[in-house]
Structures are given as structure tokens and as C-alpha cells.
Amino acid sequence: MTSTQKAVKGNNQDASFGARLIRDLRRHWGIYLLLVPALVYYIVFCYFPMSGAIIAFKDFVPTKGIWGSEWAGFTHFRDFFGSYYFFRLLKNTLTISLASLVFAFPMPIIFALLLNEIHNNKFKRVVQTVTYMPHFLSLVVACSLVRMFTADTGVVVQIMSLFGFEPVSLLSQGRFFVPIYVISDIWQNVGWGSIIYLSAISGIDPALYEAAIIDGAGRWKQTLHVTLPGISTTIIIMFIMRAGSIMNVGFEKIILLYNEGIYNTADVISTFVYRRGLQQFQWSYGSAVGLFNSVVNFIIVVVVNQISRKVSETSLW
């Protein structure tokens, strides 16, 4: 290293963070400008509304406003933890989330690995297009299709009736709700979710495959010892992010699919918050339940991230 390079390096180390940031802003101002809309979005719609979570500790009255409403402390939390619904909602939420994690999460990975083995580019593009399409369907349309297929006269029930199943609507039976939710989630998102894994696979050095072939490895062993290790970091990051939302089961889809007859297996925390907070106007109670849900999600993502960092040295932070 020359004396000039050492001097530049020393100056960079001595410069304060603020000075280095200003210098970088001047040099790459166009890139930072692209970041502004995303920052504004998250500040306005994600971080700023968090101040409203204080109504979970108040008896919120719209005419009095957030700060004018009377303080209630942990009353709403105690009411929720001591209610009949608490364990039912927790069980249903974890059941649906864990079922999705076990069965739906690996499907895009498996699908990406299968697509990677297709060498006919035309056929591969057709398969990708067909599997991507359900993701772009409106959730209302997708749930309407699910309701139509699982009705007593639907194609799914008619096929099942050939094997002795009584032709009744599957969504009227609580035991079928979780399988329907998970299978429909796989159908709608498996193609779209595979994009990130296909991108990760494309970044693997081809020399690794050539070395594996020289060592006599077939396609299965190449997948097992080259492809999967090559995308393991992506899989771990996606798993951590998925685990961090384990308590957030999409209430829109459940509301569009469930009915009062299957609340025992289909009602989750997010749908309960919707009913109590918006339909029954118990804003403080609904906010308390939602805040509890968010805190649990935060704890889970921190724990899973720490475990991942110790086991695999891969983490979000």
C-alpha cells in the first residue's frame, strides 16, 4: 500500500459518520432520491400510526379523541386473557399458521427446484406464466372460486363423492377449513413465491455443477449438494420473515371463507379484532388484542433470528 493510499484510508477512518454520509449523499444523490418514496410510505402509513396504539390502554371515545379519553391501563388486556375466546383464538391462529409454515412454505422452494430442471425454455415459460396467474387474481375472486369448487355441487365435492364422501359444502364443516385454507394458499402463491428462489439459483456458480459432474454426481446429488446449499441463505432469511408473521393470519381471506358455523376452527385473532374493533365499535379492546398480537410476532422474529444466527450464521441483523 502506497503512502497516498494510507493517507486516504486514514482520512476515511478519521472522518465522522455525518461527514461520510454527506459526502455519499452528494456522490449518489440519485439513488437516495429513489429511497424517499419508500421512506415516506413507511413513516406515514406504518410508523406514524403506531402512536395510536395508546388507545389499547384507554377507554377510547371518538368525540374525546385519543388523548382526551380516560386511561384504562391493562383492563382490556386482562379482559381478553380471561375471556372464553383467548385460547380458542390462539389455538386456531397457531394451527393455521403452523400448517401454512409446514406445507405452504416449502412449496415455492420445491417448485423452483423442479423448474430449474426444465431445459425446454418455451415449456418453462408456459409453466411459469400459468402458475403466476393465480397470484394476480383479486382475493375476492380467488375466494369465490374456492367457495364454488367446495360447494355441495362443486367439482371438488363431486369428485370426492365418487369415493363415498357425502356431497355437502366443505366450508360448512370446520374440520376442512384449515386444509382448504392451506391448499388454496399454495395454489395462489406457489408460482409467485418461487421467483426469489429461481433468482437465487441463477446466481450459483456453474463451475460448482461442473465439478459435481466430474465427481460423478447425478441431478439429485447436484440438487442436494450444490443447489440447496447455494440458496440456503435465501431460504433462512425467508423463513425468519415468515416466522415473524406467524400470528398474522390474513383476516381478509378468512373473512371471505368462514361463517358463524365454523368459528370454533376458523376464527383467528385478526378476524376477532376486526369484529370487536370495527363491527362492534370496541376500539380499545380491539387495539389491545391487536397490540398483543404484534408484540408476540416481534418476540418470535427476534428469537428465531437469534437461533438462526447461532446455528447457521445467517440472520436479518
PDB file of C-alpha atoms in Angstrom:
ATOM      1  CA  MET A   1       0.000   0.000   0.000  1.00  0.00           C
ATOM      2  CA  THR A   2       1.432   3.364  -1.033  1.00  0.00           C
ATOM      3  CA  SER A   3       1.681   6.352   1.285  1.00  0.00           C
ATOM      4  CA  THR A   4      -1.101   8.115  -0.651  1.00  0.00           C
ATOM      5  CA  GLN A   5      -3.462   5.157  -0.190  1.00  0.00           C
ATOM      6  CA  LYS A   6      -2.609   5.008   3.515  1.00  0.00           C
ATOM      7  CA  ALA A   7      -3.359   8.705   3.876  1.00  0.00           C
ATOM      8  CA  VAL A   8      -6.728   8.346   2.126  1.00  0.00           C
ATOM      9  CA  LYS A   9      -7.594   5.360   4.281  1.00  0.00           C
ATOM     10  CA  GLY A  10      -6.629   7.268   7.429  1.00  0.00           C
ATOM     11  CA  ASN A  11      -8.733  10.245   6.416  1.00  0.00           C
ATOM     12  CA  ASN A  12     -11.740   7.976   5.768  1.00  0.00           C
ATOM     13  CA  GLN A  13     -11.379   6.393   9.196  1.00  0.00           C
ATOM     14  CA  ASP A  14     -10.992   9.753  10.932  1.00  0.00           C
ATOM     15  CA  ALA A  15     -13.989  11.317   9.180  1.00  0.00           C
ATOM     16  CA  SER A  16     -17.133  11.354  11.255  1.00  0.00           C
ATOM     17  CA  PHE A  17     -20.213   9.410  10.228  1.00  0.00           C
ATOM     18  CA  GLY A  18     -22.029  12.650   9.393  1.00  0.00           C
ATOM     19  CA  ALA A  19     -19.222  13.817   7.086  1.00  0.00           C
ATOM     20  CA  ARG A  20     -19.089  10.464   5.305  1.00  0.00           C
ATOM     21  CA  LEU A  21     -22.878  10.454   4.928  1.00  0.00           C
ATOM     22  CA  ILE A  22     -22.916  13.963   3.426  1.00  0.00           C
ATOM     23  CA  ARG A  23     -20.138  13.014   1.030  1.00  0.00           C
ATOM     24  CA  ASP A  24     -22.000   9.880  -0.009  1.00  0.00           C
ATOM     25  CA  LEU A  25     -25.252  11.834  -0.451  1.00  0.00           C
ATOM     26  CA  ARG A  26     -23.536  14.265  -2.790  1.00  0.00           C
ATOM     27  CA  ARG A  27     -21.967  11.466  -4.766  1.00  0.00           C
ATOM     28  CA  HIS A  28     -25.044   9.179  -5.029  1.00  0.00           C
ATOM     29  CA  TRP A  29     -27.923  11.617  -4.602  1.00  0.00           C
ATOM     30  CA  GLY A  30     -29.949   9.974  -7.374  1.00  0.00           C
ATOM     31  CA  ILE A  31     -30.007   6.615  -5.571  1.00  0.00           C
ATOM     32  CA  TYR A  32     -31.015   8.225  -2.290  1.00  0.00           C
ATOM     33  CA  LEU A  33     -33.771  10.113  -4.116  1.00  0.00           C
ATOM     34  CA  LEU A  34     -35.301   6.785  -5.165  1.00  0.00           C
ATOM     35  CA  LEU A  35     -35.402   5.819  -1.482  1.00  0.00           C
ATOM     36  CA  VAL A  36     -37.537   8.823  -0.491  1.00  0.00           C
ATOM     37  CA  PRO A  37     -40.982   7.477  -1.600  1.00  0.00           C
ATOM     38  CA  ALA A  38     -40.432   4.231   0.319  1.00  0.00           C
ATOM     39  CA  LEU A  39     -39.353   6.135   3.447  1.00  0.00           C
ATOM     40  CA  VAL A  40     -42.360   8.457   3.220  1.00  0.00           C
ATOM     41  CA  TYR A  41     -44.695   5.480   2.794  1.00  0.00           C
ATOM     42  CA  TYR A  42     -43.391   3.636   5.866  1.00  0.00           C
ATOM     43  CA  ILE A  43     -43.263   6.765   8.028  1.00  0.00           C
ATOM     44  CA  VAL A  44     -46.784   7.910   7.127  1.00  0.00           C
ATOM     45  CA  PHE A  45     -48.582   4.569   6.983  1.00  0.00           C
ATOM     46  CA  CYS A  46     -46.534   2.322   9.313  1.00  0.00           C
ATOM     47  CA  TYR A  47     -44.586   4.244  11.962  1.00  0.00           C
ATOM     48  CA  PHE A  48     -46.702   7.355  12.499  1.00  0.00           C
ATOM     49  CA  PRO A  49     -49.935   5.361  13.145  1.00  0.00           C
ATOM     50  CA  MET A  50     -48.115   3.383  15.850  1.00  0.00           C
ATOM     51  CA  SER A  51     -48.688   6.300  18.214  1.00  0.00           C
ATOM     52  CA  GLY A  52     -52.394   5.453  18.065  1.00  0.00           C
ATOM     53  CA  ALA A  53     -51.701   2.117  19.791  1.00  0.00           C
ATOM     54  CA  ILE A  54     -52.071   4.005  23.079  1.00  0.00           C
ATOM     55  CA  ILE A  55     -55.854   3.610  22.793  1.00  0.00           C
ATOM     56  CA  ALA A  56     -55.282  -0.018  23.868  1.00  0.00           C
ATOM     57  CA  PHE A  57     -54.647   1.449  27.333  1.00  0.00           C
ATOM     58  CA  LYS A  58     -57.606   3.847  27.246  1.00  0.00           C
ATOM     59  CA  ASP A  59     -61.387   3.777  27.013  1.00  0.00           C
ATOM     60  CA  PHE A  60     -61.377   5.426  23.646  1.00  0.00           C
ATOM     61  CA  VAL A  61     -64.267   7.729  22.778  1.00  0.00           C
ATOM     62  CA  PRO A  62     -64.100   9.313  19.285  1.00  0.00           C
ATOM     63  CA  THR A  63     -65.604  12.606  20.464  1.00  0.00           C
ATOM     64  CA  LYS A  64     -62.894  12.974  23.124  1.00  0.00           C
ATOM     65  CA  GLY A  65     -60.011  11.885  20.893  1.00  0.00           C
ATOM     66  CA  ILE A  66     -57.068   9.676  21.778  1.00  0.00           C
ATOM     67  CA  TRP A  67     -55.509  11.962  24.362  1.00  0.00           C
ATOM     68  CA  GLY A  68     -58.797  13.101  25.876  1.00  0.00           C
ATOM     69  CA  SER A  69     -60.152   9.596  26.526  1.00  0.00           C
ATOM     70  CA  GLU A  70     -59.923   8.154  30.036  1.00  0.00           C
ATOM     71  CA  TRP A  71     -56.972   5.961  30.985  1.00  0.00           C
ATOM     72  CA  ALA A  72     -57.854   2.264  31.444  1.00  0.00           C
ATOM     73  CA  GLY A  73     -54.427   0.695  31.976  1.00  0.00           C
ATOM     74  CA  PHE A  74     -54.289  -3.041  31.304  1.00  0.00           C
ATOM     75  CA  THR A  75     -58.035  -3.572  31.727  1.00  0.00           C
ATOM     76  CA  HIS A  76     -58.633  -4.581  28.112  1.00  0.00           C
ATOM     77  CA  PHE A  77     -55.679  -6.971  28.127  1.00  0.00           C
ATOM     78  CA  ARG A  78     -56.953  -8.672  31.277  1.00  0.00           C
ATOM     79  CA  ASP A  79     -60.420  -8.959  29.767  1.00  0.00           C
ATOM     80  CA  PHE A  80     -59.024 -10.625  26.664  1.00  0.00           C
ATOM     81  CA  PHE A  81     -56.694 -13.018  28.515  1.00  0.00           C
ATOM     82  CA  GLY A  82     -59.514 -14.046  30.832  1.00  0.00           C
ATOM     83  CA  SER A  83     -62.171 -14.431  28.151  1.00  0.00           C
ATOM     84  CA  TYR A  84     -63.540 -17.643  26.693  1.00  0.00           C
ATOM     85  CA  TYR A  85     -62.180 -16.693  23.267  1.00  0.00           C
ATOM     86  CA  PHE A  86     -58.495 -16.328  24.186  1.00  0.00           C
ATOM     87  CA  PHE A  87     -57.353 -19.964  23.998  1.00  0.00           C
ATOM     88  CA  ARG A  88     -59.630 -20.729  21.058  1.00  0.00           C
ATOM     89  CA  LEU A  89     -58.261 -17.819  19.043  1.00  0.00           C
ATOM     90  CA  LEU A  90     -54.669 -18.642  19.975  1.00  0.00           C
ATOM     91  CA  LYS A  91     -55.113 -22.306  19.056  1.00  0.00           C
ATOM     92  CA  ASN A  92     -56.773 -21.526  15.714  1.00  0.00           C
ATOM     93  CA  THR A  93     -54.184 -18.886  14.807  1.00  0.00           C
ATOM     94  CA  LEU A  94     -51.249 -21.172  15.588  1.00  0.00           C
ATOM     95  CA  THR A  95     -52.880 -24.156  13.859  1.00  0.00           C
ATOM     96  CA  ILE A  96     -53.439 -22.283  10.589  1.00  0.00           C
ATOM     97  CA  SER A  97     -50.051 -20.519  10.720  1.00  0.00           C
ATOM     98  CA  LEU A  98     -48.046 -23.639  11.522  1.00  0.00           C
ATOM     99  CA  ALA A  99     -49.912 -25.648   8.877  1.00  0.00           C
ATOM    100  CA  SER A 100     -49.083 -22.952   6.333  1.00  0.00           C
ATOM    101  CA  LEU A 101     -45.469 -22.877   7.505  1.00  0.00           C
ATOM    102  CA  VAL A 102     -45.054 -26.655   7.267  1.00  0.00           C
ATOM    103  CA  PHE A 103     -46.876 -27.257   3.984  1.00  0.00           C
ATOM    104  CA  ALA A 104     -47.024 -23.923   2.098  1.00  0.00           C
ATOM    105  CA  PHE A 105     -43.553 -22.520   2.845  1.00  0.00           C
ATOM    106  CA  PRO A 106     -41.534 -25.366   1.220  1.00  0.00           C
ATOM    107  CA  MET A 107     -43.706 -25.496  -1.916  1.00  0.00           C
ATOM    108  CA  PRO A 108     -42.143 -22.490  -3.742  1.00  0.00           C
ATOM    109  CA  ILE A 109     -38.695 -23.944  -2.984  1.00  0.00           C
ATOM    110  CA  ILE A 110     -39.644 -27.358  -4.383  1.00  0.00           C
ATOM    111  CA  PHE A 111     -41.320 -25.740  -7.381  1.00  0.00           C
ATOM    112  CA  ALA A 112     -38.246 -23.609  -8.105  1.00  0.00           C
ATOM    113  CA  LEU A 113     -36.022 -26.693  -7.939  1.00  0.00           C
ATOM    114  CA  LEU A 114     -38.323 -28.503 -10.376  1.00  0.00           C
ATOM    115  CA  LEU A 115     -38.402 -25.538 -12.764  1.00  0.00           C
ATOM    116  CA  ASN A 116     -34.626 -25.409 -12.652  1.00  0.00           C
ATOM    117  CA  GLU A 117     -34.532 -28.938 -14.085  1.00  0.00           C
ATOM    118  CA  ILE A 118     -36.627 -27.984 -17.142  1.00  0.00           C
ATOM    119  CA  HIS A 119     -34.369 -27.322 -20.116  1.00  0.00           C
ATOM    120  CA  ASN A 120     -37.092 -26.535 -22.662  1.00  0.00           C
ATOM    121  CA  ASN A 121     -37.321 -22.755 -22.249  1.00  0.00           C
ATOM    122  CA  LYS A 122     -40.644 -22.437 -24.078  1.00  0.00           C
ATOM    123  CA  PHE A 123     -42.332 -25.023 -21.870  1.00  0.00           C
ATOM    124  CA  LYS A 124     -40.708 -23.482 -18.798  1.00  0.00           C
ATOM    125  CA  ARG A 125     -42.125 -20.036 -19.614  1.00  0.00           C
ATOM    126  CA  VAL A 126     -45.601 -21.510 -20.122  1.00  0.00           C
ATOM    127  CA  VAL A 127     -45.460 -23.266 -16.743  1.00  0.00           C
ATOM    128  CA  GLN A 128     -44.249 -20.110 -15.016  1.00  0.00           C
ATOM    129  CA  THR A 129     -46.990 -17.990 -16.592  1.00  0.00           C
ATOM    130  CA  VAL A 130     -49.732 -20.440 -15.617  1.00  0.00           C
ATOM    131  CA  THR A 131     -48.516 -20.718 -12.027  1.00  0.00           C
ATOM    132  CA  TYR A 132     -48.012 -16.950 -11.623  1.00  0.00           C
ATOM    133  CA  MET A 133     -51.546 -16.075 -12.753  1.00  0.00           C
ATOM    134  CA  PRO A 134     -53.441 -17.023  -9.534  1.00  0.00           C
ATOM    135  CA  HIS A 135     -51.326 -14.547  -7.566  1.00  0.00           C
ATOM    136  CA  PHE A 136     -52.748 -11.662  -9.588  1.00  0.00           C
ATOM    137  CA  LEU A 137     -56.353 -12.683  -9.031  1.00  0.00           C
ATOM    138  CA  SER A 138     -58.319 -10.463  -6.689  1.00  0.00           C
ATOM    139  CA  LEU A 139     -58.652 -12.114  -3.282  1.00  0.00           C
ATOM    140  CA  VAL A 140     -62.429 -11.791  -3.591  1.00  0.00           C
ATOM    141  CA  VAL A 141     -62.362 -13.626  -6.925  1.00  0.00           C
ATOM    142  CA  ALA A 142     -59.995 -16.306  -5.598  1.00  0.00           C
ATOM    143  CA  CYS A 143     -62.167 -16.946  -2.534  1.00  0.00           C
ATOM    144  CA  SER A 144     -65.292 -17.002  -4.710  1.00  0.00           C
ATOM    145  CA  LEU A 145     -63.671 -19.722  -6.822  1.00  0.00           C
ATOM    146  CA  VAL A 146     -62.755 -21.677  -3.682  1.00  0.00           C
ATOM    147  CA  ARG A 147     -66.351 -21.390  -2.431  1.00  0.00           C
ATOM    148  CA  MET A 148     -67.675 -22.505  -5.809  1.00  0.00           C
ATOM    149  CA  PHE A 149     -65.351 -25.525  -6.043  1.00  0.00           C
ATOM    150  CA  THR A 150     -66.030 -26.652  -2.446  1.00  0.00           C
ATOM    151  CA  ALA A 151     -69.815 -26.165  -2.507  1.00  0.00           C
ATOM    152  CA  ASP A 152     -72.048 -29.258  -2.377  1.00  0.00           C
ATOM    153  CA  THR A 153     -72.380 -29.069  -6.172  1.00  0.00           C
ATOM    154  CA  GLY A 154     -68.750 -28.024  -6.747  1.00  0.00           C
ATOM    155  CA  VAL A 155     -66.274 -30.012  -8.765  1.00  0.00           C
ATOM    156  CA  VAL A 156     -64.117 -30.908  -5.736  1.00  0.00           C
ATOM    157  CA  VAL A 157     -67.065 -32.279  -3.755  1.00  0.00           C
ATOM    158  CA  GLN A 158     -68.394 -34.149  -6.784  1.00  0.00           C
ATOM    159  CA  ILE A 159     -65.028 -35.864  -7.266  1.00  0.00           C
ATOM    160  CA  MET A 160     -64.888 -36.718  -3.547  1.00  0.00           C
ATOM    161  CA  SER A 161     -68.437 -38.117  -3.717  1.00  0.00           C
ATOM    162  CA  LEU A 162     -67.203 -40.717  -6.209  1.00  0.00           C
ATOM    163  CA  PHE A 163     -65.166 -42.160  -3.332  1.00  0.00           C
ATOM    164  CA  GLY A 164     -68.096 -42.269  -0.922  1.00  0.00           C
ATOM    165  CA  PHE A 165     -67.938 -38.747   0.521  1.00  0.00           C
ATOM    166  CA  GLU A 166     -71.292 -37.195   1.362  1.00  0.00           C
ATOM    167  CA  PRO A 167     -71.879 -34.262  -1.037  1.00  0.00           C
ATOM    168  CA  VAL A 168     -72.024 -31.345   1.406  1.00  0.00           C
ATOM    169  CA  SER A 169     -70.277 -27.984   1.328  1.00  0.00           C
ATOM    170  CA  LEU A 170     -66.743 -28.395   2.680  1.00  0.00           C
ATOM    171  CA  LEU A 171     -66.757 -24.898   4.179  1.00  0.00           C
ATOM    172  CA  SER A 172     -69.727 -25.848   6.346  1.00  0.00           C
ATOM    173  CA  GLN A 173     -67.511 -28.442   8.051  1.00  0.00           C
ATOM    174  CA  GLY A 174     -64.952 -26.981  10.457  1.00  0.00           C
ATOM    175  CA  ARG A 175     -62.518 -29.889  10.011  1.00  0.00           C
ATOM    176  CA  PHE A 176     -61.972 -28.977   6.363  1.00  0.00           C
ATOM    177  CA  PHE A 177     -61.275 -25.285   6.830  1.00  0.00           C
ATOM    178  CA  VAL A 178     -57.529 -25.490   7.550  1.00  0.00           C
ATOM    179  CA  PRO A 179     -56.779 -27.843   4.610  1.00  0.00           C
ATOM    180  CA  ILE A 180     -58.828 -25.623   2.274  1.00  0.00           C
ATOM    181  CA  TYR A 181     -57.030 -22.503   3.516  1.00  0.00           C
ATOM    182  CA  VAL A 182     -53.555 -24.031   3.117  1.00  0.00           C
ATOM    183  CA  ILE A 183     -54.196 -25.685  -0.258  1.00  0.00           C
ATOM    184  CA  SER A 184     -55.738 -22.528  -1.713  1.00  0.00           C
ATOM    185  CA  ASP A 185     -52.765 -20.522  -0.372  1.00  0.00           C
ATOM    186  CA  ILE A 186     -50.362 -22.896  -2.130  1.00  0.00           C
ATOM    187  CA  TRP A 187     -52.372 -22.662  -5.368  1.00  0.00           C
ATOM    188  CA  GLN A 188     -52.380 -18.872  -5.280  1.00  0.00           C
ATOM    189  CA  ASN A 189     -48.776 -18.193  -4.224  1.00  0.00           C
ATOM    190  CA  VAL A 190     -46.530 -21.129  -5.167  1.00  0.00           C
ATOM    191  CA  GLY A 191     -45.601 -19.706  -8.581  1.00  0.00           C
ATOM    192  CA  TRP A 192     -45.054 -16.153  -7.391  1.00  0.00           C
ATOM    193  CA  GLY A 193     -43.111 -17.271  -4.319  1.00  0.00           C
ATOM    194  CA  SER A 194     -40.739 -19.330  -6.455  1.00  0.00           C
ATOM    195  CA  ILE A 195     -39.360 -16.229  -8.225  1.00  0.00           C
ATOM    196  CA  ILE A 196     -36.953 -15.298  -5.442  1.00  0.00           C
ATOM    197  CA  TYR A 197     -35.615 -18.869  -5.251  1.00  0.00           C
ATOM    198  CA  LEU A 198     -35.171 -19.048  -9.024  1.00  0.00           C
ATOM    199  CA  SER A 199     -33.183 -15.818  -8.798  1.00  0.00           C
ATOM    200  CA  ALA A 200     -31.016 -17.310  -6.065  1.00  0.00           C
ATOM    201  CA  ILE A 201     -30.458 -20.468  -8.121  1.00  0.00           C
ATOM    202  CA  SER A 202     -29.399 -18.431 -11.143  1.00  0.00           C
ATOM    203  CA  GLY A 203     -26.668 -16.841  -9.008  1.00  0.00           C
ATOM    204  CA  ILE A 204     -24.964 -20.156  -8.224  1.00  0.00           C
ATOM    205  CA  ASP A 205     -21.567 -20.535  -9.917  1.00  0.00           C
ATOM    206  CA  PRO A 206     -21.892 -23.026 -12.846  1.00  0.00           C
ATOM    207  CA  ALA A 207     -18.372 -24.248 -12.035  1.00  0.00           C
ATOM    208  CA  LEU A 208     -19.788 -25.930  -8.939  1.00  0.00           C
ATOM    209  CA  TYR A 209     -22.116 -28.029 -11.088  1.00  0.00           C
ATOM    210  CA  GLU A 210     -19.252 -28.879 -13.445  1.00  0.00           C
ATOM    211  CA  ALA A 211     -17.139 -30.028 -10.511  1.00  0.00           C
ATOM    212  CA  ALA A 212     -20.027 -32.131  -9.203  1.00  0.00           C
ATOM    213  CA  ILE A 213     -20.498 -33.767 -12.621  1.00  0.00           C
ATOM    214  CA  ILE A 214     -16.780 -34.572 -12.797  1.00  0.00           C
ATOM    215  CA  ASP A 215     -17.105 -36.228  -9.384  1.00  0.00           C
ATOM    216  CA  GLY A 216     -19.933 -38.380 -10.779  1.00  0.00           C
ATOM    217  CA  ALA A 217     -22.868 -36.615  -9.126  1.00  0.00           C
ATOM    218  CA  GLY A 218     -26.261 -37.060 -10.803  1.00  0.00           C
ATOM    219  CA  ARG A 219     -29.058 -34.473 -10.917  1.00  0.00           C
ATOM    220  CA  TRP A 220     -30.365 -35.422  -7.474  1.00  0.00           C
ATOM    221  CA  LYS A 221     -26.957 -35.154  -5.815  1.00  0.00           C
ATOM    222  CA  GLN A 222     -26.280 -31.874  -7.616  1.00  0.00           C
ATOM    223  CA  THR A 223     -29.526 -30.516  -6.209  1.00  0.00           C
ATOM    224  CA  LEU A 224     -28.743 -31.852  -2.749  1.00  0.00           C
ATOM    225  CA  HIS A 225     -25.109 -30.765  -2.517  1.00  0.00           C
ATOM    226  CA  VAL A 226     -24.904 -27.721  -4.810  1.00  0.00           C
ATOM    227  CA  THR A 227     -28.302 -26.094  -5.392  1.00  0.00           C
ATOM    228  CA  LEU A 228     -29.770 -26.317  -1.888  1.00  0.00           C
ATOM    229  CA  PRO A 229     -26.578 -25.101  -0.135  1.00  0.00           C
ATOM    230  CA  GLY A 230     -26.371 -22.314  -2.725  1.00  0.00           C
ATOM    231  CA  ILE A 231     -29.831 -20.986  -1.843  1.00  0.00           C
ATOM    232  CA  SER A 232     -29.747 -21.850   1.864  1.00  0.00           C
ATOM    233  CA  THR A 233     -29.167 -18.218   2.884  1.00  0.00           C
ATOM    234  CA  THR A 234     -32.251 -17.113   0.945  1.00  0.00           C
ATOM    235  CA  ILE A 235     -34.326 -19.917   2.464  1.00  0.00           C
ATOM    236  CA  ILE A 236     -33.257 -18.993   6.001  1.00  0.00           C
ATOM    237  CA  ILE A 237     -33.988 -15.284   5.514  1.00  0.00           C
ATOM    238  CA  MET A 238     -37.436 -16.054   4.076  1.00  0.00           C
ATOM    239  CA  PHE A 239     -38.122 -18.479   6.923  1.00  0.00           C
ATOM    240  CA  ILE A 240     -37.241 -15.872   9.555  1.00  0.00           C
ATOM    241  CA  MET A 241     -39.546 -13.354   7.908  1.00  0.00           C
ATOM    242  CA  ARG A 242     -42.332 -15.935   7.660  1.00  0.00           C
ATOM    243  CA  ALA A 243     -41.870 -16.949  11.297  1.00  0.00           C
ATOM    244  CA  GLY A 244     -42.101 -13.296  12.304  1.00  0.00           C
ATOM    245  CA  SER A 245     -45.645 -13.139  10.952  1.00  0.00           C
ATOM    246  CA  ILE A 246     -46.808 -16.443  12.393  1.00  0.00           C
ATOM    247  CA  MET A 247     -49.528 -14.726  14.420  1.00  0.00           C
ATOM    248  CA  ASN A 248     -50.730 -12.688  11.434  1.00  0.00           C
ATOM    249  CA  VAL A 249     -53.099 -14.948   9.558  1.00  0.00           C
ATOM    250  CA  GLY A 250     -54.622 -12.974   6.689  1.00  0.00           C
ATOM    251  CA  PHE A 251     -58.008 -11.938   8.032  1.00  0.00           C
ATOM    252  CA  GLU A 252     -59.320 -10.834   4.620  1.00  0.00           C
ATOM    253  CA  LYS A 253     -59.185 -14.367   3.213  1.00  0.00           C
ATOM    254  CA  ILE A 254     -60.630 -15.937   6.350  1.00  0.00           C
ATOM    255  CA  ILE A 255     -63.496 -13.436   6.464  1.00  0.00           C
ATOM    256  CA  LEU A 256     -64.303 -14.257   2.849  1.00  0.00           C
ATOM    257  CA  LEU A 257     -64.279 -18.012   3.527  1.00  0.00           C
ATOM    258  CA  TYR A 258     -65.583 -18.635   7.017  1.00  0.00           C
ATOM    259  CA  ASN A 259     -69.056 -18.448   8.570  1.00  0.00           C
ATOM    260  CA  GLU A 260     -70.502 -18.500  12.065  1.00  0.00           C
ATOM    261  CA  GLY A 261     -70.902 -22.274  11.970  1.00  0.00           C
ATOM    262  CA  ILE A 262     -67.140 -22.883  11.863  1.00  0.00           C
ATOM    263  CA  TYR A 263     -65.902 -20.164  14.230  1.00  0.00           C
ATOM    264  CA  ASN A 264     -64.512 -22.878  16.515  1.00  0.00           C
ATOM    265  CA  THR A 265     -61.837 -23.754  13.949  1.00  0.00           C
ATOM    266  CA  ALA A 266     -61.713 -20.735  11.619  1.00  0.00           C
ATOM    267  CA  ASP A 267     -61.852 -17.701  13.898  1.00  0.00           C
ATOM    268  CA  VAL A 268     -58.381 -16.227  14.491  1.00  0.00           C
ATOM    269  CA  ILE A 269     -57.003 -13.220  16.362  1.00  0.00           C
ATOM    270  CA  SER A 270     -57.087 -10.872  13.354  1.00  0.00           C
ATOM    271  CA  THR A 271     -60.730 -11.674  12.499  1.00  0.00           C
ATOM    272  CA  PHE A 272     -61.669 -11.295  16.155  1.00  0.00           C
ATOM    273  CA  VAL A 273     -60.036  -7.850  16.199  1.00  0.00           C
ATOM    274  CA  TYR A 274     -61.999  -6.922  13.074  1.00  0.00           C
ATOM    275  CA  ARG A 275     -65.337  -7.962  14.575  1.00  0.00           C
ATOM    276  CA  ARG A 276     -64.822  -6.463  18.012  1.00  0.00           C
ATOM    277  CA  GLY A 277     -62.967  -3.341  16.946  1.00  0.00           C
ATOM    278  CA  LEU A 278     -64.809  -2.318  13.777  1.00  0.00           C
ATOM    279  CA  GLN A 279     -68.150  -4.107  13.740  1.00  0.00           C
ATOM    280  CA  GLN A 280     -68.907  -3.797  17.462  1.00  0.00           C
ATOM    281  CA  PHE A 281     -67.105  -0.444  17.900  1.00  0.00           C
ATOM    282  CA  GLN A 282     -64.956  -1.655  20.822  1.00  0.00           C
ATOM    283  CA  TRP A 283     -61.900   0.183  19.551  1.00  0.00           C
ATOM    284  CA  SER A 284     -59.795  -0.005  22.707  1.00  0.00           C
ATOM    285  CA  TYR A 285     -60.474  -3.698  23.226  1.00  0.00           C
ATOM    286  CA  GLY A 286     -59.668  -4.492  19.588  1.00  0.00           C
ATOM    287  CA  SER A 287     -56.485  -2.402  19.770  1.00  0.00           C
ATOM    288  CA  ALA A 288     -55.377  -4.257  22.894  1.00  0.00           C
ATOM    289  CA  VAL A 289     -55.809  -7.609  21.172  1.00  0.00           C
ATOM    290  CA  GLY A 290     -54.003  -6.358  18.068  1.00  0.00           C
ATOM    291  CA  LEU A 291     -51.134  -4.937  20.148  1.00  0.00           C
ATOM    292  CA  PHE A 292     -50.736  -8.260  21.955  1.00  0.00           C
ATOM    293  CA  ASN A 293     -50.596  -9.978  18.559  1.00  0.00           C
ATOM    294  CA  SER A 294     -47.890  -7.600  17.297  1.00  0.00           C
ATOM    295  CA  VAL A 295     -45.753  -7.956  20.424  1.00  0.00           C
ATOM    296  CA  VAL A 296     -45.839 -11.756  20.148  1.00  0.00           C
ATOM    297  CA  ASN A 297     -44.806 -11.535  16.483  1.00  0.00           C
ATOM    298  CA  PHE A 298     -41.919  -9.234  17.394  1.00  0.00           C
ATOM    299  CA  ILE A 299     -40.692 -11.624  20.094  1.00  0.00           C
ATOM    300  CA  ILE A 300     -40.906 -14.596  17.720  1.00  0.00           C
ATOM    301  CA  VAL A 301     -38.893 -12.914  14.960  1.00  0.00           C
ATOM    302  CA  VAL A 302     -36.192 -11.831  17.453  1.00  0.00           C
ATOM    303  CA  VAL A 303     -35.923 -15.354  18.919  1.00  0.00           C
ATOM    304  CA  VAL A 304     -35.870 -17.089  15.525  1.00  0.00           C
ATOM    305  CA  ASN A 305     -33.299 -14.593  14.245  1.00  0.00           C
ATOM    306  CA  GLN A 306     -31.020 -15.230  17.223  1.00  0.00           C
ATOM    307  CA  ILE A 307     -31.332 -19.008  16.829  1.00  0.00           C
ATOM    308  CA  SER A 308     -30.593 -18.758  13.111  1.00  0.00           C
ATOM    309  CA  ARG A 309     -27.527 -16.585  13.733  1.00  0.00           C
ATOM    310  CA  LYS A 310     -26.088 -19.106  16.202  1.00  0.00           C
ATOM    311  CA  VAL A 311     -26.919 -22.207  14.149  1.00  0.00           C
ATOM    312  CA  SER A 312     -26.265 -21.056  10.570  1.00  0.00           C
ATOM    313  CA  GLU A 313     -24.544 -17.645  10.970  1.00  0.00           C
ATOM    314  CA  THR A 314     -27.316 -16.201   8.778  1.00  0.00           C
ATOM    315  CA  SER A 315     -29.706 -13.601  10.171  1.00  0.00           C
ATOM    316  CA  LEU A 316     -31.630 -10.438   9.403  1.00  0.00           C
ATOM    317  CA  TRP A 317     -29.404  -8.401  11.713  1.00  0.00           C
TER     318      TRP A 317
END
